Amino acid sequence: MTLSLTYHLQVINLLAALLLLISFAMLSQRRIVGLITLFAWQGAALSASTAIVAWSTGQHHLYYSAALTLVLKVIAMPWFFYRLVKKLDVDRDVEPMINIPTTMLIGIVLVIFAFNLAMPISQMSGTVMRSTLGIAMATVLLAFLMMITRSKAIPQVIGFLAMENGLFFAATSATYGMPLVVEMGVALDVLVGVFVLGIFFFQIRETFDSLDLKHMEKLKEK
Amino acid sequence: MTPFDMIPLQWAWGIVLYWLLLGGASLLARHVSGLVTDLIFPLSALGALVMALVGGSALILPVSHFILPIGLPDLPFHLRLDALSGFFLLLLGSAAFGVTVYAMGYFRSMADDQVGLLALWFNLFLAGMALVLLADDAYAFMVAWEVMALSSYFLVTTDHQIPDIRRAGFLYLLIAHVGAVSLLLCFGVLQGGHGAYTFDYMRLAEMTPFWASVAFLLALFGFGAKAGLVPMHVWLPEAHPAAPSPVSALMSGIMLKTAIYGLLRITFDLLNLQIGWWGTLALGLGLLTALYGVIFAAVQSDMKRLLAWSSIENIGIIVAAFGLTLIFYTDGKGGLAALSMTALLYHALNHAFFKSLLFIGTGSVLHATHERRMGHLGGLMRYMPWTAWLTLVGALAIAGLPPLNGFISEWLLLQAFLLTPGLSQPYLNMVIPVAAAAVALAAALAAYVMVKFFGIIFLGQPRDPALHQAREASWPERLGMLWLAAGCVLLGLLPVQVTAALAPVVRLLTGQTLVNDGSWLVLAPVSAERASYAPLIFFAVVAVVLLLTFVWVRKVYHGRIRRADPWDCGYLEQDARMQDTAEGFGQPIRQIFEAFMRVERERPDPFDRKPRYSSASLDQIWFVLYEPIARLASWVSDKVGRLQHGRIQWYLIYSFATLIFLLVFVTR
């Protein structure tokens, strides 16, 4: 049992590292379609790690969480975004607000900060995978950073969803996940949010002929 | 406590409910023409009369408590009726009765829809003021205080179509809320860490001198903003001309007194210690307010604005009496504290009567002439004898002439000032005679202001041909004025009885009562050798002399009325434009005290075909204090406004930075 637990832990750590790597990849990805693919991979890594946690600790409700993640974040949403990008025809190279090397450097600083932050918290936690808490927080912060550096609407929404991924991972690693009811609620919120935002994309484009959010400055109250 | 003792409090609460119900009913009644003025206002007036009786009975009966099952969970309203509350309820009920009877006639010409809404706020206002006086916990007090402030705001902005009136209402609301915030903080200090907000717990709290001083200063600021203490007085001269006259009467006559009530309640009842310098501060502020108010009253040419400034002056005198009471009280001179406290309460009651009377008097003039500027009035005594004579009673009373009521309270206050040499602090000994001189100056200038007020409006020739069409006020209006004028006369003639009735309140606050060394006829507050006053004898002598003169002139001298032109200085003809104007009458005062005001003159060009001259004396405090604050506020909000870029990235950076900062802060 001890042996198998260590073995599982190795796999979880591997998946966590993958999650962080994908976060950095998302930061440096310029094309929207590539971003959507990376987002799907991030969801897959999350789903897999959740399933392994469920298997190794016997927390059966985590299986449902893993399935939910798989259906929503790996299949439904990426598919929805692919369609959206095709319909809106917005898959072009996007110059981010800050150039990519600088963004990566800021990202590294954030990761160090997140690990420092997580150290005292993970010592209090009693779960097997407490060491991954730092990675979860880093994922949240990196997704936030991505939202700041992108000026188009779709990457921002993907950044927002990636942040949700990080939070989900943090919850699993610190306390074996939230109660299933809460997870279901969050999942539903995210789904509805994505649909609403999808409608907004069309509206924004119709109004400004572009999805570039800098046009929304005009809405500022004078 | 027997059930019998609870009766006044239950009645008082019952009348508050009754007023609230009447307010609701007036919304329904507004669809039937004339129903609000003919039914709702008389019923409200009846409530006010009962409230006066309840207040009067509470002066004699023991204290009663009552917990209402309304309010937030675990936070019910506590009510309490003691002699202090009873006195102010008496003031509220008796003055509001006259004003409400008057309102029956005054609002008859208003559109039914508008008067229904106005009656709602009117009744809510009365209920709010009564609840302020009854509240026995900070929560109920603040709720009642806000009901009072908001309903009076809507009353002030009755004619909200006029931009100036909206502006006046906003200023009033703003200062009322700044004051309310200060009161909220004051109650926060007063609860002294118990976390219990009933007044019973606050009485028990042991305060250090520092925190007691903080509480006192917050209370002085908060209640001062409501009462119109300099420099928080700026809303009064704006709000009173804007409001309909009965509303001005209620606000000036009664609402300002609720602030005095609060100040007395907190300083003498809730705080367990008093410090001498509080009294010096209140005395100084009060005197400043009194002089400032009366000087500006003298230079006004709008009759309601003049009365508003006069209210500021009277509040100043009341606060000066409050300061003097505190000085005596902390110095261990209980008897003298009782004397100046009696003067304070007496003056508050007097002011409620004569200022309400004067305000509704101007309301009748306004209705008859549609004119507030005194430069366009004059000679109205011939057309409106009732209004003129009743207003004259109020004007004489506020000028402090015997045998009317204004004289008594100012005389008592000056007696108290003259006795300060007994104080143990030498500096105060030397300074306070100067303060007494300032009070005397304010009283004299108040008489000057009233000569101007009455003379310009009612005497002389009409300055405008339209004034010949002025009609006398309607009967309910006359009855309302008659009630208040009768109050002024009775309070002036029966000082011995009134001071005896005030004794329980004075004992509650200062621990001692005023000892009358005279008899039922003669008031001698300190000792009969020192000073005494017998108003009935004085009145009888004045009346007999007048009567004899009248009879002598009629029967012996020539016995007929001669009508002839006065000596007209050799001019060919005299017309109304040759009379002294409101501006002209106030001009000497403006010359002397020009440093306090900013005078803006508009002089005509020598070649102007239609020359116009106008001058306005503006409040210097507005420019020195309020405009810099307003500029600072708009500068800061301009800077803060720059944070709003309209770019989503910047908003994200704000939340990101906040998140990082909080994370660092939490884990440190």
Coordinates of N, CA and C in Angstrom, one line a residue, chain A residues 47 50-51 53-55 57-69 168 171-173 175-184:
Chain A
S47 N -8.1 16.4 -15.1 CA -9.1 15.3 -14.9 C -8.3 14.0 -14.5
T50 N -7.1 14.2 -10.9 CA -8.3 14.0 -10.0 C -8.7 12.6 -9.9
A51 N -8.7 11.9 -11.0 CA -9.1 10.5 -11.0 C -8.1 9.7 -10.2
V53 N -6.2 10.7 -7.8 CA -6.4 11.0 -6.3 C -7.6 10.2 -5.8
A54 N -8.6 10.2 -6.6 CA -9.8 9.4 -6.2 C -9.5 8.0 -6.0
W55 N -8.7 7.4 -6.9 CA -8.4 6.0 -6.8 C -7.5 5.7 -5.6
T57 N -7.0 7.4 -2.8 CA -7.4 7.8 -1.5 C -8.8 7.2 -1.2
G58 N -9.5 6.7 -2.2 CA -10.8 6.2 -2.0 C -11.9 7.2 -1.8
Q59 N -11.6 8.4 -2.2 CA -12.7 9.5 -2.2 C -13.5 9.4 -3.4
H60 N -14.6 8.7 -3.3 CA -15.3 8.3 -4.6 C -16.0 9.5 -5.3
H61 N -16.3 10.5 -4.5 CA -17.0 11.6 -5.2 C -16.1 12.3 -6.2
L62 N -14.8 12.1 -6.0 CA -13.8 12.8 -6.9 C -13.9 12.2 -8.3
Y63 N -14.4 10.9 -8.4 CA -14.6 10.3 -9.7 C -15.5 11.2 -10.6
Y64 N -16.6 11.6 -9.9 CA -17.6 12.4 -10.6 C -17.0 13.7 -11.0
S65 N -16.2 14.3 -10.1 CA -15.5 15.6 -10.5 C -14.7 15.4 -11.7
A66 N -13.9 14.3 -11.7 CA -13.0 14.0 -12.8 C -13.8 13.9 -14.1
A67 N -14.9 13.2 -14.0 CA -15.8 13.0 -15.2 C -16.3 14.3 -15.7
L68 N -16.8 15.1 -14.7 CA -17.3 16.4 -15.1 C -16.3 17.3 -15.8
T69 N -15.1 17.3 -15.2 CA -14.0 18.0 -15.8 C -13.7 17.6 -17.3
F168 N -9.6 24.7 -8.9 CA -10.1 23.3 -8.7 C -9.0 22.4 -8.3
A171 N -8.2 23.1 -4.7 CA -9.2 22.5 -3.8 C -8.9 21.0 -3.6
T172 N -8.6 20.3 -4.7 CA -8.3 18.8 -4.6 C -7.1 18.6 -3.8
S173 N -6.0 19.4 -4.0 CA -4.8 19.1 -3.3 C -4.8 19.5 -1.9
T175 N -7.8 19.8 0.2 CA -8.8 19.2 1.0 C -9.6 18.1 0.3
Y176 N -9.0 17.4 -0.7 CA -9.6 16.4 -1.5 C -10.9 17.0 -2.1
G177 N -10.9 18.2 -2.6 CA -12.0 18.7 -3.4 C -13.1 19.2 -2.5
M178 N -13.9 20.0 -3.2 CA -15.1 20.6 -2.5 C -16.2 19.5 -2.6
P179 N -17.3 19.7 -1.8 CA -18.4 18.8 -1.8 C -19.0 18.8 -3.3
L180 N -19.5 17.7 -3.6 CA -20.0 17.5 -5.0 C -21.0 18.5 -5.5
V181 N -21.9 18.9 -4.5 CA -22.9 19.9 -4.9 C -22.3 21.2 -5.3
V182 N -21.2 21.6 -4.6 CA -20.5 22.8 -4.9 C -19.9 22.7 -6.3
E183 N -19.2 21.5 -6.5 CA -18.6 21.3 -7.8 C -19.6 21.4 -8.9
M184 N -20.7 20.8 -8.7 CA -21.7 20.8 -9.8 C -22.2 22.3 -10.0

